[in-house]
Amino acid sequence: VEMGSGDAWNVIGVVHYRRGEFVEAASAHLRALAIRERIGDEEGTALSYINLGNVYSDQKNPKLALDHYLRAAKILEKTGKSRRLAAVYLNIGTIYAEEEKWGQSLDFFREAKKLAIASGNRALEAQACNNIGVAYENTGRYDEARRAYTESYSIGEAEDDAPSMIDASINIGNIYRLRKQYSEALSY
């Protein structure tokens, strides 16, 4: 019964989150978390931490978001849920990127890519490659950024994933713009 109650609070939290009602979403996810921790539901606990991290991230509270994502990651590392862990690593890397901690962000993006490959999640792999490119671009490593973006584009093309292809194309064009290679930039 309690597991169902934790799941119900989770759904309520997701509904509030999608409606932009972050205080209510956090409250519901905290209730779900308390139940899930009490009954020893590790996967549910990790999901509650992820959801809370998402709420705090959208509230522009990177410290709280990071804390919750790291807690989720610790559980997922134990349980072997590589697909979900890859997504959490992307979230952690994104927070570090927003704080311009490029080395740390790159570490998490690389780990996310490895896990995405291991779990066969090509969409996450493409996103990880794109994020790796962003980290390289912001540290002036343009050749490596272009390679990462090109890899993201290739994955998107193979998977018929238009959003990945669009993001990668824009980013490749931006690399050429940064290098003042304007005719090449325009082709993207």
Short mmCIF file of C-alpha atoms in Angstrom, two decimals:
data_model
loop_
_atom_site.label_atom_id
_atom_site.label_comp_id
_atom_site.label_asym_id
_atom_site.label_seq_id
_atom_site.Cartn_x
_atom_site.Cartn_y
_atom_site.Cartn_z
CA VAL A 1 0.00 0.00 0.00
CA GLU A 2 2.78 2.43 0.90
CA MET A 3 4.58 1.81 -2.40
CA GLY A 4 1.40 2.79 -4.23
CA SER A 5 1.14 5.85 -2.04
CA GLY A 6 4.70 6.87 -2.94
CA ASP A 7 3.91 6.36 -6.62
CA ALA A 8 0.72 8.42 -6.28
CA TRP A 9 2.59 11.32 -4.69
CA ASN A 10 5.15 11.06 -7.47
CA VAL A 11 2.42 11.40 -10.12
CA ILE A 12 0.94 14.38 -8.28
CA GLY A 13 4.40 15.96 -8.21
CA VAL A 14 4.89 15.39 -11.93
CA VAL A 15 1.51 16.99 -12.71
CA HIS A 16 2.36 20.06 -10.61
CA TYR A 17 5.81 20.23 -12.22
CA ARG A 18 4.38 20.16 -15.73
CA ARG A 19 1.97 22.93 -14.76
CA GLY A 20 4.89 25.05 -13.52
CA GLU A 21 3.71 24.78 -9.90
CA PHE A 22 7.15 24.14 -8.47
CA VAL A 23 6.39 24.59 -4.76
CA GLU A 24 3.54 22.09 -4.96
CA ALA A 25 5.67 19.75 -7.09
CA ALA A 26 8.51 19.80 -4.58
CA SER A 27 6.08 19.17 -1.71
CA ALA A 28 4.56 16.15 -3.46
CA HIS A 29 7.96 14.74 -4.44
CA LEU A 30 9.22 15.18 -0.87
CA ARG A 31 6.22 13.18 0.37
CA ALA A 32 6.92 10.48 -2.22
CA LEU A 33 10.59 10.48 -1.21
CA ALA A 34 9.77 10.04 2.49
CA ILE A 35 7.54 7.05 1.76
CA ARG A 36 9.97 5.46 -0.67
CA GLU A 37 12.89 5.83 1.74
CA ARG A 38 10.84 4.41 4.61
CA ILE A 39 9.88 1.26 2.68
CA GLY A 40 13.32 0.79 1.10
CA ASP A 41 12.24 1.40 -2.50
CA GLU A 42 15.65 2.30 -3.95
CA GLU A 43 14.52 2.83 -7.53
CA GLY A 44 11.59 4.97 -6.39
CA THR A 45 13.87 6.91 -4.05
CA ALA A 46 16.26 7.64 -6.91
CA LEU A 47 13.36 8.76 -9.10
CA SER A 48 12.16 11.11 -6.34
CA TYR A 49 15.63 12.62 -6.08
CA ILE A 50 15.71 13.09 -9.86
CA ASN A 51 12.32 14.75 -9.86
CA LEU A 52 13.32 17.05 -7.01
CA GLY A 53 16.52 17.87 -8.88
CA ASN A 54 14.45 18.82 -11.92
CA VAL A 55 12.20 21.05 -9.83
CA TYR A 56 15.14 22.81 -8.17
CA SER A 57 16.94 23.16 -11.49
CA ASP A 58 13.92 24.85 -13.04
CA GLN A 59 13.71 27.11 -9.97
CA LYS A 60 17.30 28.20 -10.73
CA ASN A 61 18.64 26.58 -7.56
CA PRO A 62 21.64 24.65 -8.94
CA LYS A 63 23.04 23.79 -5.50
CA LEU A 64 19.88 21.95 -4.42
CA ALA A 65 19.42 20.42 -7.87
CA LEU A 66 22.98 19.11 -7.89
CA ASP A 67 22.60 17.70 -4.37
CA HIS A 68 19.52 15.74 -5.40
CA TYR A 69 20.98 14.53 -8.70
CA LEU A 70 24.12 13.32 -6.89
CA ARG A 71 21.97 11.42 -4.37
CA ALA A 72 20.07 9.80 -7.23
CA ALA A 73 23.33 8.93 -8.98
CA LYS A 74 24.69 7.25 -5.86
CA ILE A 75 21.65 4.97 -5.70
CA LEU A 76 21.60 4.27 -9.43
CA GLU A 77 25.31 3.42 -9.42
CA LYS A 78 24.50 0.69 -6.86
CA THR A 79 21.42 -0.62 -8.65
CA GLY A 80 22.97 -0.69 -12.13
CA LYS A 81 20.25 1.35 -13.84
CA SER A 82 22.61 2.62 -16.53
CA ARG A 83 20.02 4.25 -18.79
CA ARG A 84 18.57 6.39 -16.02
CA LEU A 85 22.05 7.04 -14.61
CA ALA A 86 23.18 8.36 -18.01
CA ALA A 87 20.36 10.91 -17.93
CA VAL A 88 21.26 11.92 -14.37
CA TYR A 89 24.91 12.35 -15.36
CA LEU A 90 23.79 14.63 -18.21
CA ASN A 91 21.83 16.70 -15.68
CA ILE A 92 24.83 16.90 -13.34
CA GLY A 93 27.13 17.84 -16.20
CA THR A 94 24.69 20.52 -17.30
CA ILE A 95 24.68 22.11 -13.85
CA TYR A 96 28.48 22.16 -13.85
CA ALA A 97 28.40 23.65 -17.37
CA GLU A 98 26.01 26.38 -16.24
CA GLU A 99 28.51 27.18 -13.49
CA GLU A 100 31.30 27.15 -16.11
CA LYS A 101 33.03 24.23 -14.41
CA TRP A 102 33.92 22.74 -17.77
CA GLY A 103 36.25 19.99 -16.55
CA GLN A 104 33.64 18.57 -14.20
CA SER A 105 30.89 18.92 -16.78
CA LEU A 106 33.01 17.13 -19.37
CA ASP A 107 33.68 14.24 -16.95
CA PHE A 108 29.95 13.70 -16.39
CA PHE A 109 29.08 14.08 -20.08
CA ARG A 110 31.72 11.47 -20.99
CA GLU A 111 30.38 9.06 -18.37
CA ALA A 112 26.84 9.67 -19.63
CA LYS A 113 27.98 8.83 -23.15
CA LYS A 114 29.58 5.55 -22.00
CA LEU A 115 26.41 4.55 -20.17
CA ALA A 116 24.20 5.56 -23.08
CA ILE A 117 26.27 3.37 -25.39
CA ALA A 118 26.17 0.48 -22.91
CA SER A 119 22.39 0.72 -22.59
CA GLY A 120 21.84 1.19 -26.32
CA ASN A 121 20.16 4.56 -25.86
CA ARG A 122 21.18 6.37 -29.02
CA ALA A 123 19.19 9.53 -28.23
CA LEU A 124 21.03 9.96 -24.93
CA GLU A 125 24.30 9.18 -26.69
CA ALA A 126 23.63 11.94 -29.23
CA GLN A 127 22.76 14.37 -26.43
CA ALA A 128 25.92 13.43 -24.53
CA CYS A 129 28.04 14.02 -27.66
CA ASN A 130 26.40 17.39 -28.17
CA ASN A 131 27.02 18.36 -24.54
CA ILE A 132 30.64 17.23 -24.80
CA GLY A 133 30.94 19.52 -27.80
CA VAL A 134 29.53 22.43 -25.79
CA ALA A 135 32.14 21.87 -23.07
CA TYR A 136 34.94 21.73 -25.63
CA GLU A 137 33.63 24.80 -27.44
CA ASN A 138 33.52 26.82 -24.24
CA THR A 139 37.12 25.94 -23.48
CA GLY A 140 38.32 26.92 -26.95
CA ARG A 141 38.89 23.33 -28.11
CA TYR A 142 37.10 23.86 -31.40
CA ASP A 143 38.39 20.80 -33.30
CA GLU A 144 37.25 18.50 -30.51
CA ALA A 145 33.93 20.34 -30.27
CA ARG A 146 33.32 19.95 -34.00
CA ARG A 147 34.13 16.23 -33.81
CA ALA A 148 31.69 15.78 -30.92
CA TYR A 149 28.97 17.72 -32.72
CA THR A 150 29.59 15.74 -35.91
CA GLU A 151 29.25 12.50 -33.96
CA SER A 152 25.99 13.75 -32.45
CA TYR A 153 24.74 14.64 -35.94
CA SER A 154 25.68 11.19 -37.29
CA ILE A 155 23.84 9.44 -34.49
CA GLY A 156 20.80 11.65 -35.04
CA GLU A 157 20.89 10.92 -38.75
CA ALA A 158 21.17 7.16 -38.19
CA GLU A 159 18.29 7.24 -35.73
CA ASP A 160 16.14 9.69 -37.71
CA ASP A 161 16.35 12.05 -34.72
CA ALA A 162 15.72 15.50 -36.19
CA PRO A 163 16.21 17.46 -32.91
CA SER A 164 19.70 15.97 -32.45
CA MET A 165 20.58 16.75 -36.05
CA ILE A 166 19.32 20.33 -35.73
CA ASP A 167 21.21 20.99 -32.48
CA ALA A 168 24.40 19.51 -33.90
CA SER A 169 24.10 21.48 -37.15
CA ILE A 170 23.63 24.76 -35.31
CA ASN A 171 26.63 23.99 -33.10
CA ILE A 172 28.86 22.97 -36.02
CA GLY A 173 27.92 26.19 -37.78
CA ASN A 174 28.78 28.11 -34.64
CA ILE A 175 32.25 26.54 -34.53
CA TYR A 176 32.89 27.77 -38.07
CA ARG A 177 31.55 31.21 -37.10
CA LEU A 178 33.90 31.36 -34.11
CA ARG A 179 36.77 30.55 -36.46
CA LYS A 180 35.58 33.27 -38.82
CA GLN A 181 34.98 30.66 -41.54
CA TYR A 182 31.72 32.27 -42.53
CA SER A 183 31.05 30.47 -45.81
CA GLU A 184 31.36 27.10 -44.03
CA ALA A 185 29.18 28.38 -41.19
CA LEU A 186 26.43 29.31 -43.62
CA SER A 187 26.31 25.76 -44.97
CA TYR A 188 25.10 24.62 -41.56
#
